[in-house]
Structures are given as structure tokens and as C-alpha cells.
PDB file of C-alpha atoms in Angstrom:
ATOM      1  CA  UNK U   1      -0.328   0.033  -0.249  1.00  0.00           C
ATOM      2  CA  UNK U   2       1.163   3.912  -0.887  1.00  0.00           C
ATOM      3  CA  UNK U   3       3.192   5.825   2.170  1.00  0.00           C
ATOM      4  CA  UNK U   4       4.310   2.176   3.769  1.00  0.00           C
ATOM      5  CA  UNK U   5       8.019   1.573   3.851  1.00  0.00           C
ATOM      6  CA  UNK U   6       9.951  -1.949   2.891  1.00  0.00           C
ATOM      7  CA  UNK U   7      11.744  -4.620   5.313  1.00  0.00           C
ATOM      8  CA  UNK U   8      15.314  -2.920   4.812  1.00  0.00           C
ATOM      9  CA  UNK U   9      17.963  -5.881   4.406  1.00  0.00           C
ATOM     10  CA  UNK U  10      20.397  -7.394   6.356  1.00  0.00           C
ATOM     11  CA  UNK U  11      23.715  -5.371   4.986  1.00  0.00           C
ATOM     12  CA  UNK U  12      25.538  -8.294   2.986  1.00  0.00           C
ATOM     13  CA  UNK U  13      28.248  -7.615   6.008  1.00  0.00           C
ATOM     14  CA  UNK U  14      26.326  -7.934   8.834  1.00  0.00           C
ATOM     15  CA  UNK U  15      25.109 -10.870   8.136  1.00  0.00           C
ATOM     16  CA  UNK U  16      26.366 -13.845  10.000  1.00  0.00           C
ATOM     17  CA  UNK U  17      27.150 -11.170  12.905  1.00  0.00           C
ATOM     18  CA  UNK U  18      26.101 -11.881  16.904  1.00  0.00           C
ATOM     19  CA  UNK U  19      22.661 -10.092  17.310  1.00  0.00           C
ATOM     20  CA  UNK U  20      22.712  -6.620  17.393  1.00  0.00           C
ATOM     21  CA  UNK U  21      26.329  -5.765  15.802  1.00  0.00           C
ATOM     22  CA  UNK U  22      26.560  -4.078  12.605  1.00  0.00           C
ATOM     23  CA  UNK U  23      29.146  -2.873  10.848  1.00  0.00           C
ATOM     24  CA  UNK U  24      29.107   0.757   9.951  1.00  0.00           C
ATOM     25  CA  UNK U  25      31.679   2.841   8.035  1.00  0.00           C
ATOM     26  CA  UNK U  26      35.507   1.977   9.851  1.00  0.00           C
ATOM     27  CA  UNK U  27      33.518   0.405  13.246  1.00  0.00           C
ATOM     28  CA  UNK U  28      31.707  -2.641  14.432  1.00  0.00           C
ATOM     29  CA  UNK U  29      29.223  -1.567  16.531  1.00  0.00           C
ATOM     30  CA  UNK U  30      26.807  -2.742  18.888  1.00  0.00           C
ATOM     31  CA  UNK U  31      22.833  -1.224  19.444  1.00  0.00           C
ATOM     32  CA  UNK U  32      22.208  -1.119  23.187  1.00  0.00           C
ATOM     33  CA  UNK U  33      19.220  -2.968  24.261  1.00  0.00           C
ATOM     34  CA  UNK U  34      17.017  -0.467  26.872  1.00  0.00           C
ATOM     35  CA  UNK U  35      17.853  -3.559  29.331  1.00  0.00           C
ATOM     36  CA  UNK U  36      21.559  -2.899  30.026  1.00  0.00           C
ATOM     37  CA  UNK U  37      22.296   0.317  28.974  1.00  0.00           C
ATOM     38  CA  UNK U  38      24.452   0.633  32.512  1.00  0.00           C
ATOM     39  CA  UNK U  39      26.597  -1.771  31.454  1.00  0.00           C
ATOM     40  CA  UNK U  40      27.207   0.090  28.186  1.00  0.00           C
ATOM     41  CA  UNK U  41      28.491   3.401  29.534  1.00  0.00           C
ATOM     42  CA  UNK U  42      24.519   4.344  28.926  1.00  0.00           C
ATOM     43  CA  UNK U  43      24.949   4.286  25.302  1.00  0.00           C
ATOM     44  CA  UNK U  44      22.893   3.147  22.886  1.00  0.00           C
ATOM     45  CA  UNK U  45      24.884   2.547  20.120  1.00  0.00           C
ATOM     46  CA  UNK U  46      28.160   1.344  21.379  1.00  0.00           C
ATOM     47  CA  UNK U  47      31.595   1.016  19.289  1.00  0.00           C
ATOM     48  CA  UNK U  48      33.637  -1.885  19.429  1.00  0.00           C
ATOM     49  CA  UNK U  49      36.496  -2.034  17.501  1.00  0.00           C
ATOM     50  CA  UNK U  50      37.889  -1.842  14.253  1.00  0.00           C
ATOM     51  CA  UNK U  51      38.908  -4.662  13.209  1.00  0.00           C
ATOM     52  CA  UNK U  52      36.936  -7.687  14.805  1.00  0.00           C
ATOM     53  CA  UNK U  53      38.515  -9.533  16.551  1.00  0.00           C
ATOM     54  CA  UNK U  54      39.261  -6.281  18.182  1.00  0.00           C
ATOM     55  CA  UNK U  55      35.187  -6.603  18.251  1.00  0.00           C
ATOM     56  CA  UNK U  56      35.125  -9.575  19.527  1.00  0.00           C
ATOM     57  CA  UNK U  57      37.037  -9.310  22.978  1.00  0.00           C
ATOM     58  CA  UNK U  58      35.953  -5.787  23.780  1.00  0.00           C
ATOM     59  CA  UNK U  59      31.713  -7.967  23.745  1.00  0.00           C
ATOM     60  CA  UNK U  60      33.857 -10.089  26.152  1.00  0.00           C
ATOM     61  CA  UNK U  61      34.765  -7.844  27.976  1.00  0.00           C
ATOM     62  CA  UNK U  62      31.688  -5.894  28.152  1.00  0.00           C
ATOM     63  CA  UNK U  63      29.227  -9.060  28.972  1.00  0.00           C
ATOM     64  CA  UNK U  64      29.413 -11.655  31.195  1.00  0.00           C
ATOM     65  CA  UNK U  65      28.438 -15.545  29.638  1.00  0.00           C
ATOM     66  CA  UNK U  66      27.102 -17.295  32.460  1.00  0.00           C
ATOM     67  CA  UNK U  67      28.514 -20.528  31.999  1.00  0.00           C
ATOM     68  CA  UNK U  68      25.031 -22.541  32.802  1.00  0.00           C
ATOM     69  CA  UNK U  69      21.699 -21.175  32.344  1.00  0.00           C
ATOM     70  CA  UNK U  70      18.698 -23.624  32.098  1.00  0.00           C
ATOM     71  CA  UNK U  71      16.854 -20.364  30.631  1.00  0.00           C
ATOM     72  CA  UNK U  72      19.218 -20.191  28.008  1.00  0.00           C
ATOM     73  CA  UNK U  73      17.568 -19.459  23.900  1.00  0.00           C
ATOM     74  CA  UNK U  74      19.806 -21.146  21.330  1.00  0.00           C
ATOM     75  CA  UNK U  75      20.979 -17.070  20.581  1.00  0.00           C
ATOM     76  CA  UNK U  76      22.970 -17.051  22.646  1.00  0.00           C
ATOM     77  CA  UNK U  77      24.367 -20.042  22.705  1.00  0.00           C
ATOM     78  CA  UNK U  78      25.612 -18.765  18.257  1.00  0.00           C
ATOM     79  CA  UNK U  79      26.440 -15.988  20.268  1.00  0.00           C
ATOM     80  CA  UNK U  80      28.303 -17.423  22.955  1.00  0.00           C
ATOM     81  CA  UNK U  81      30.543 -19.926  19.609  1.00  0.00           C
ATOM     82  CA  UNK U  82      30.819 -16.384  17.034  1.00  0.00           C
ATOM     83  CA  UNK U  83      32.596 -14.915  19.966  1.00  0.00           C
ATOM     84  CA  UNK U  84      34.595 -17.603  21.771  1.00  0.00           C
ATOM     85  CA  UNK U  85      35.128 -20.354  18.588  1.00  0.00           C
ATOM     86  CA  UNK U  86      34.923 -18.362  15.281  1.00  0.00           C
ATOM     87  CA  UNK U  87      37.496 -16.055  15.761  1.00  0.00           C
ATOM     88  CA  UNK U  88      39.713 -18.848  15.801  1.00  0.00           C
ATOM     89  CA  UNK U  89      39.188 -20.704  12.669  1.00  0.00           C
ATOM     90  CA  UNK U  90      40.882 -20.449   9.979  1.00  0.00           C
ATOM     91  CA  UNK U  91      39.209 -17.351   6.749  1.00  0.00           C
ATOM     92  CA  UNK U  92      37.128 -19.693   5.283  1.00  0.00           C
ATOM     93  CA  UNK U  93      35.588 -21.834   8.295  1.00  0.00           C
ATOM     94  CA  UNK U  94      34.673 -18.705   9.632  1.00  0.00           C
ATOM     95  CA  UNK U  95      32.941 -16.988   6.654  1.00  0.00           C
ATOM     96  CA  UNK U  96      30.681 -21.072   6.688  1.00  0.00           C
ATOM     97  CA  UNK U  97      30.354 -20.653  10.586  1.00  0.00           C
ATOM     98  CA  UNK U  98      29.148 -17.851  10.005  1.00  0.00           C
ATOM     99  CA  UNK U  99      26.314 -18.112   7.006  1.00  0.00           C
ATOM    100  CA  UNK U 100      25.217 -21.505   8.639  1.00  0.00           C
ATOM    101  CA  UNK U 101      24.451 -19.495  11.606  1.00  0.00           C
ATOM    102  CA  UNK U 102      22.737 -17.319   9.589  1.00  0.00           C
ATOM    103  CA  UNK U 103      20.356 -19.850   8.435  1.00  0.00           C
ATOM    104  CA  UNK U 104      20.018 -21.356  11.671  1.00  0.00           C
ATOM    105  CA  UNK U 105      18.724 -18.685  13.339  1.00  0.00           C
ATOM    106  CA  UNK U 106      16.081 -18.139  11.511  1.00  0.00           C
ATOM    107  CA  UNK U 107      14.878 -21.182  12.643  1.00  0.00           C
ATOM    108  CA  UNK U 108      16.092 -22.275  16.267  1.00  0.00           C
ATOM    109  CA  UNK U 109      17.022 -18.984  17.300  1.00  0.00           C
ATOM    110  CA  UNK U 110      14.374 -17.562  19.832  1.00  0.00           C
ATOM    111  CA  UNK U 111      13.950 -21.200  20.902  1.00  0.00           C
ATOM    112  CA  UNK U 112      14.896 -22.566  24.755  1.00  0.00           C
ATOM    113  CA  UNK U 113      17.846 -24.831  24.074  1.00  0.00           C
ATOM    114  CA  UNK U 114      15.859 -27.139  27.146  1.00  0.00           C
ATOM    115  CA  UNK U 115      12.947 -27.296  23.809  1.00  0.00           C
ATOM    116  CA  UNK U 116      15.793 -28.337  21.524  1.00  0.00           C
ATOM    117  CA  UNK U 117      15.146 -32.444  20.463  1.00  0.00           C
ATOM    118  CA  UNK U 118      16.932 -34.105  18.132  1.00  0.00           C
ATOM    119  CA  UNK U 119      13.835 -34.217  16.506  1.00  0.00           C
ATOM    120  CA  UNK U 120      13.243 -30.689  15.756  1.00  0.00           C
ATOM    121  CA  UNK U 121      17.154 -30.899  13.899  1.00  0.00           C
ATOM    122  CA  UNK U 122      16.495 -33.321  11.520  1.00  0.00           C
ATOM    123  CA  UNK U 123      13.011 -32.261  10.772  1.00  0.00           C
ATOM    124  CA  UNK U 124      15.117 -29.349   9.179  1.00  0.00           C
ATOM    125  CA  UNK U 125      18.225 -30.719   8.201  1.00  0.00           C
ATOM    126  CA  UNK U 126      15.750 -32.492   5.647  1.00  0.00           C
ATOM    127  CA  UNK U 127      14.376 -29.355   5.083  1.00  0.00           C
ATOM    128  CA  UNK U 128      17.454 -28.016   4.232  1.00  0.00           C
ATOM    129  CA  UNK U 129      18.016 -30.731   1.574  1.00  0.00           C
ATOM    130  CA  UNK U 130      15.111 -28.968  -0.260  1.00  0.00           C
ATOM    131  CA  UNK U 131      15.698 -26.239  -0.140  1.00  0.00           C
ATOM    132  CA  UNK U 132      20.311 -25.250  -1.054  1.00  0.00           C
ATOM    133  CA  UNK U 133      20.893 -28.758  -1.648  1.00  0.00           C
ATOM    134  CA  UNK U 134      23.560 -32.367  -0.056  1.00  0.00           C
ATOM    135  CA  UNK U 135      26.917 -30.562   0.308  1.00  0.00           C
ATOM    136  CA  UNK U 136      25.252 -26.637   1.742  1.00  0.00           C
ATOM    137  CA  UNK U 137      22.543 -29.644   4.574  1.00  0.00           C
ATOM    138  CA  UNK U 138      25.853 -31.681   5.336  1.00  0.00           C
ATOM    139  CA  UNK U 139      27.404 -27.758   6.202  1.00  0.00           C
ATOM    140  CA  UNK U 140      25.251 -27.298   8.317  1.00  0.00           C
ATOM    141  CA  UNK U 141      24.816 -29.883  10.409  1.00  0.00           C
ATOM    142  CA  UNK U 142      28.371 -30.480  10.746  1.00  0.00           C
ATOM    143  CA  UNK U 143      28.018 -26.602  12.036  1.00  0.00           C
ATOM    144  CA  UNK U 144      24.906 -27.636  14.260  1.00  0.00           C
ATOM    145  CA  UNK U 145      26.559 -30.057  15.567  1.00  0.00           C
ATOM    146  CA  UNK U 146      30.620 -28.750  17.112  1.00  0.00           C
ATOM    147  CA  UNK U 147      27.968 -26.132  18.306  1.00  0.00           C
ATOM    148  CA  UNK U 148      25.690 -28.349  20.507  1.00  0.00           C
ATOM    149  CA  UNK U 149      29.328 -30.006  21.725  1.00  0.00           C
ATOM    150  CA  UNK U 150      30.636 -27.145  22.903  1.00  0.00           C
ATOM    151  CA  UNK U 151      27.025 -26.019  24.212  1.00  0.00           C
ATOM    152  CA  UNK U 152      27.637 -29.648  26.619  1.00  0.00           C
ATOM    153  CA  UNK U 153      31.559 -27.843  28.022  1.00  0.00           C
ATOM    154  CA  UNK U 154      30.003 -25.080  28.915  1.00  0.00           C
ATOM    155  CA  UNK U 155      27.008 -25.799  30.800  1.00  0.00           C
ATOM    156  CA  UNK U 156      23.943 -25.315  28.991  1.00  0.00           C
ATOM    157  CA  UNK U 157      23.214 -28.877  29.155  1.00  0.00           C
ATOM    158  CA  UNK U 158      23.832 -32.029  30.553  1.00  0.00           C
ATOM    159  CA  UNK U 159      23.881 -34.091  27.241  1.00  0.00           C
ATOM    160  CA  UNK U 160      24.772 -33.391  23.899  1.00  0.00           C
ATOM    161  CA  UNK U 161      21.942 -34.236  20.772  1.00  0.00           C
ATOM    162  CA  UNK U 162      23.632 -36.959  18.920  1.00  0.00           C
ATOM    163  CA  UNK U 163      23.334 -33.793  15.411  1.00  0.00           C
ATOM    164  CA  UNK U 164      25.527 -36.904  13.243  1.00  0.00           C
ATOM    165  CA  UNK U 165      23.349 -39.688  14.149  1.00  0.00           C
ATOM    166  CA  UNK U 166      20.801 -38.133  11.417  1.00  0.00           C
ATOM    167  CA  UNK U 167      22.101 -38.565   7.722  1.00  0.00           C
ATOM    168  CA  UNK U 168      22.874 -36.451   5.202  1.00  0.00           C
ATOM    169  CA  UNK U 169      24.535 -37.588   1.790  1.00  0.00           C
ATOM    170  CA  UNK U 170      27.690 -35.506   1.329  1.00  0.00           C
ATOM    171  CA  UNK U 171      27.430 -34.419  -2.515  1.00  0.00           C
ATOM    172  CA  UNK U 172      30.007 -36.005  -5.006  1.00  0.00           C
ATOM    173  CA  UNK U 173      32.500 -33.579  -7.458  1.00  0.00           C
ATOM    174  CA  UNK U 174      31.810 -32.335  -9.505  1.00  0.00           C
ATOM    175  CA  UNK U 175      32.047 -33.464 -13.174  1.00  0.00           C
ATOM    176  CA  UNK U 176      32.034 -30.791 -15.339  1.00  0.00           C
ATOM    177  CA  UNK U 177      35.167 -28.799 -15.692  1.00  0.00           C
ATOM    178  CA  UNK U 178      34.543 -25.695 -17.713  1.00  0.00           C
ATOM    179  CA  UNK U 179      36.291 -26.059 -21.356  1.00  0.00           C
ATOM    180  CA  UNK U 180      39.454 -24.492 -23.269  1.00  0.00           C
ATOM    181  CA  UNK U 181      36.348 -22.430 -25.820  1.00  0.00           C
ATOM    182  CA  UNK U 182      34.660 -21.288 -22.071  1.00  0.00           C
ATOM    183  CA  UNK U 183      38.395 -20.235 -20.974  1.00  0.00           C
ATOM    184  CA  UNK U 184      39.406 -18.166 -23.454  1.00  0.00           C
ATOM    185  CA  UNK U 185      35.930 -16.471 -23.433  1.00  0.00           C
ATOM    186  CA  UNK U 186      36.401 -15.043 -20.024  1.00  0.00           C
ATOM    187  CA  UNK U 187      40.616 -14.047 -20.872  1.00  0.00           C
ATOM    188  CA  UNK U 188      38.924 -12.444 -23.435  1.00  0.00           C
ATOM    189  CA  UNK U 189      36.823 -10.101 -21.593  1.00  0.00           C
ATOM    190  CA  UNK U 190      37.327  -6.835 -22.697  1.00  0.00           C
ATOM    191  CA  UNK U 191      35.595  -4.686 -19.894  1.00  0.00           C
ATOM    192  CA  UNK U 192      38.428  -5.117 -17.364  1.00  0.00           C
ATOM    193  CA  UNK U 193      37.278  -3.302 -13.972  1.00  0.00           C
ATOM    194  CA  UNK U 194      40.054  -4.543 -11.467  1.00  0.00           C
ATOM    195  CA  UNK U 195      38.450  -7.619 -10.152  1.00  0.00           C
ATOM    196  CA  UNK U 196      38.118  -9.110 -13.352  1.00  0.00           C
ATOM    197  CA  UNK U 197      41.267  -7.960 -14.066  1.00  0.00           C
ATOM    198  CA  UNK U 198      42.305  -9.747 -10.876  1.00  0.00           C
ATOM    199  CA  UNK U 199      40.511 -12.875 -11.978  1.00  0.00           C
ATOM    200  CA  UNK U 200      41.885 -13.016 -15.503  1.00  0.00           C
ATOM    201  CA  UNK U 201      45.810 -12.347 -13.810  1.00  0.00           C
ATOM    202  CA  UNK U 202      44.294 -16.000 -11.371  1.00  0.00           C
ATOM    203  CA  UNK U 203      43.166 -17.741 -14.426  1.00  0.00           C
ATOM    204  CA  UNK U 204      47.052 -17.371 -16.459  1.00  0.00           C
ATOM    205  CA  UNK U 205      48.539 -18.440 -13.215  1.00  0.00           C
ATOM    206  CA  UNK U 206      46.362 -21.465 -12.735  1.00  0.00           C
ATOM    207  CA  UNK U 207      46.981 -22.633 -16.322  1.00  0.00           C
ATOM    208  CA  UNK U 208      50.896 -21.742 -15.733  1.00  0.00           C
ATOM    209  CA  UNK U 209      51.463 -23.878 -12.945  1.00  0.00           C
ATOM    210  CA  UNK U 210      48.634 -25.956 -12.212  1.00  0.00           C
ATOM    211  CA  UNK U 211      48.552 -25.253  -9.034  1.00  0.00           C
ATOM    212  CA  UNK U 212      44.847 -25.367  -6.457  1.00  0.00           C
ATOM    213  CA  UNK U 213      43.546 -22.682  -5.302  1.00  0.00           C
ATOM    214  CA  UNK U 214      44.037 -22.997  -2.055  1.00  0.00           C
ATOM    215  CA  UNK U 215      48.373 -23.621  -3.141  1.00  0.00           C
ATOM    216  CA  UNK U 216      48.100 -20.130  -4.798  1.00  0.00           C
ATOM    217  CA  UNK U 217      46.391 -18.300  -2.116  1.00  0.00           C
ATOM    218  CA  UNK U 218      49.175 -19.303   0.592  1.00  0.00           C
ATOM    219  CA  UNK U 219      52.397 -18.296  -1.967  1.00  0.00           C
ATOM    220  CA  UNK U 220      53.777 -14.994  -0.012  1.00  0.00           C
ATOM    221  CA  UNK U 221      56.115 -12.605  -1.422  1.00  0.00           C
ATOM    222  CA  UNK U 222      59.603 -14.751   0.199  1.00  0.00           C
ATOM    223  CA  UNK U 223      58.561 -17.076  -2.052  1.00  0.00           C
ATOM    224  CA  UNK U 224      59.549 -15.656  -5.393  1.00  0.00           C
ATOM    225  CA  UNK U 225      62.819 -16.042  -5.345  1.00  0.00           C
ATOM    226  CA  UNK U 226      65.825 -15.203  -8.321  1.00  0.00           C
ATOM    227  CA  UNK U 227      65.464 -18.189  -9.605  1.00  0.00           C
ATOM    228  CA  UNK U 228      61.992 -18.661  -9.189  1.00  0.00           C
ATOM    229  CA  UNK U 229      59.001 -19.465  -7.266  1.00  0.00           C
ATOM    230  CA  UNK U 230      58.865 -22.019  -4.046  1.00  0.00           C
ATOM    231  CA  UNK U 231      55.575 -23.559  -3.436  1.00  0.00           C
ATOM    232  CA  UNK U 232      54.955 -25.294   0.298  1.00  0.00           C
ATOM    233  CA  UNK U 233      51.689 -27.661  -1.144  1.00  0.00           C
ATOM    234  CA  UNK U 234      49.182 -27.677   1.323  1.00  0.00           C
ATOM    235  CA  UNK U 235      48.809 -31.917   1.033  1.00  0.00           C
ATOM    236  CA  UNK U 236      52.676 -32.686   1.755  1.00  0.00           C
ATOM    237  CA  UNK U 237      52.371 -29.310   3.864  1.00  0.00           C
ATOM    238  CA  UNK U 238      52.476 -32.361   7.445  1.00  0.00           C
ATOM    239  CA  UNK U 239      53.441 -35.430   5.750  1.00  0.00           C
ATOM    240  CA  UNK U 240      56.860 -35.201   3.183  1.00  0.00           C
ATOM    241  CA  UNK U 241      56.846 -31.602   3.749  1.00  0.00           C
ATOM    242  CA  UNK U 242      58.632 -31.185   0.131  1.00  0.00           C
ATOM    243  CA  UNK U 243      57.812 -28.040  -1.248  1.00  0.00           C
ATOM    244  CA  UNK U 244      57.792 -27.010  -5.459  1.00  0.00           C
ATOM    245  CA  UNK U 245      60.159 -25.086  -6.792  1.00  0.00           C
ATOM    246  CA  UNK U 246      58.926 -23.261 -10.599  1.00  0.00           C
ATOM    247  CA  UNK U 247      61.346 -22.140 -12.414  1.00  0.00           C
ATOM    248  CA  UNK U 248      61.977 -18.302 -14.560  1.00  0.00           C
ATOM    249  CA  UNK U 249      61.288 -19.040 -17.799  1.00  0.00           C
ATOM    250  CA  UNK U 250      63.455 -18.573 -20.642  1.00  0.00           C
ATOM    251  CA  UNK U 251      60.617 -16.709 -22.893  1.00  0.00           C
ATOM    252  CA  UNK U 252      59.781 -15.041 -19.447  1.00  0.00           C
ATOM    253  CA  UNK U 253      56.275 -15.925 -19.535  1.00  0.00           C
ATOM    254  CA  UNK U 254      55.643 -17.012 -16.085  1.00  0.00           C
ATOM    255  CA  UNK U 255      58.161 -14.326 -14.221  1.00  0.00           C
ATOM    256  CA  UNK U 256      56.134 -11.093 -16.355  1.00  0.00           C
ATOM    257  CA  UNK U 257      53.279 -12.530 -14.597  1.00  0.00           C
ATOM    258  CA  UNK U 258      53.792 -12.578 -12.000  1.00  0.00           C
ATOM    259  CA  UNK U 259      55.291  -9.077 -12.482  1.00  0.00           C
ATOM    260  CA  UNK U 260      51.242  -7.893 -13.656  1.00  0.00           C
ATOM    261  CA  UNK U 261      50.359  -9.678 -10.294  1.00  0.00           C
ATOM    262  CA  UNK U 262      52.295  -7.924  -8.256  1.00  0.00           C
ATOM    263  CA  UNK U 263      50.875  -4.875  -9.878  1.00  0.00           C
ATOM    264  CA  UNK U 264      47.982  -5.264  -8.710  1.00  0.00           C
ATOM    265  CA  UNK U 265      46.505  -2.768  -6.036  1.00  0.00           C
ATOM    266  CA  UNK U 266      47.306  -4.576  -2.326  1.00  0.00           C
TER     267      UNK U 266
END
């Protein structure tokens, strides 16, 4: 109807953050509930810090996390997990956990932990398989299983709900790969922004070295030497520890490509 405003969408940078948090400018802010204003210097919006680790530390200092609370909601458990567990994980795992918790909050967030049952979780996982597919549903199950483990460790629950007993196919590997003609089309894009330039350089480097994505993104400036590029493959890091060396070719193609990459904005 005319005069009614649409509900504002949640900004991408705020998804996965604890309840009441938001990214504003170059800092993370907390929208303080009226009932606890006195604990946050009377401010309705409290600046937690400019980086996530700094914000987590400020939050932890201000909040007294109760180790045993029979009236705790699932949202409170999610918040504590985001504060104490997620920051210790790799960047990719943090991103996956935040995405999963956004989805889990919609269904379980306002429930009391004491009322949460395995049947609730099983029904949700089956619905998630239909909505998101097997692999995302599998990841949701794994994330929730670890959250339940921490709930027992923190004293929110006496026994862990056996979430992993819910059968979810993990999903097989991809069976389709980019064709040579598709790669050529990507590399022929002429409307080059900084981002498309980065993607094209990444594809060229991958084609020239044959390295996996995780190994390419792990290369540091100190790995680029006079005789070539030294790479520690992730598959051998904890076993043989052997490194690979990509020596500069006589035509200078690899050296030239690396120089182009180094010319990108930091």
C-alpha cells in the first residue's frame, strides 16, 4: 500500500554477526538493549572496535557469559560460539560458520535450549536438503553438531544431541569442468575492472602452474626468488614437507605474469 515502507534488507557485511552487531563505516557497533544501557556507559550504540578480533575482545570484556543457564536461548549459544570459537578458525571456516548460523538463527534462534530436540533438528536438516542441496545441508549439520558439543562443554546442556546421527549425503565431486572455449571467452573480456583483471591473472597463473587454489592463495612475497617461485603444497605440508619450485622460463612468460600480479592494488 502507498505510504508503507519496505522492510530494510540486512547488509551483506552484517550477516553472520552476533545479534545487535552491525558494521558501520570502519568499525563494528553494538545496538544496546534499553535494559542493559548502564553496562555499556549509557550508550545506545557502542563502538566495539575497528576489526573483528578487537570487537570480540571488547564484547567479551563487557559481557558476563554464564556457564550454566537453563533459560538460555539458542541465539545466546550462537552468540557465544561466534565470540569464542569462530575467531580461532581459518578464514574460510569462519565464513562458512557465519553463513550457517544466519540460516540456523531463522529457525532455532528464539527457542530455549531446554526445548530443542533432535526431532526439531532432523526436520530442519531434511528441509535444508530440499532448499539448499545435500552439500550445504551436510555443512549445516556439521556446524550445528560442533555448536552442540560446545553447549555441553559450557554447561548449557547435560548431554549432547547426537546431530551427526542424522543421515545427510555429503555430495559427490563435480563432474563438469570448464571447456577450453569457455576459458578463452573469460580471458577475452575487454571491460576490465580491477576485479576482473585479478580473476584473469589468477586463471592465467593457474593454467601456467597447475597449482590448486589453496596453494596459489598461500604464496607469499618471500616465496618469489631469483630462481623461481617456491611453493609448499598443502597436501605435503604435514607429511613429507617437500616444496615445489617453479623456475623462470627462458621466454620470461612466468616472470612477466608475476610482475603483472604484483602490479595489482594490495
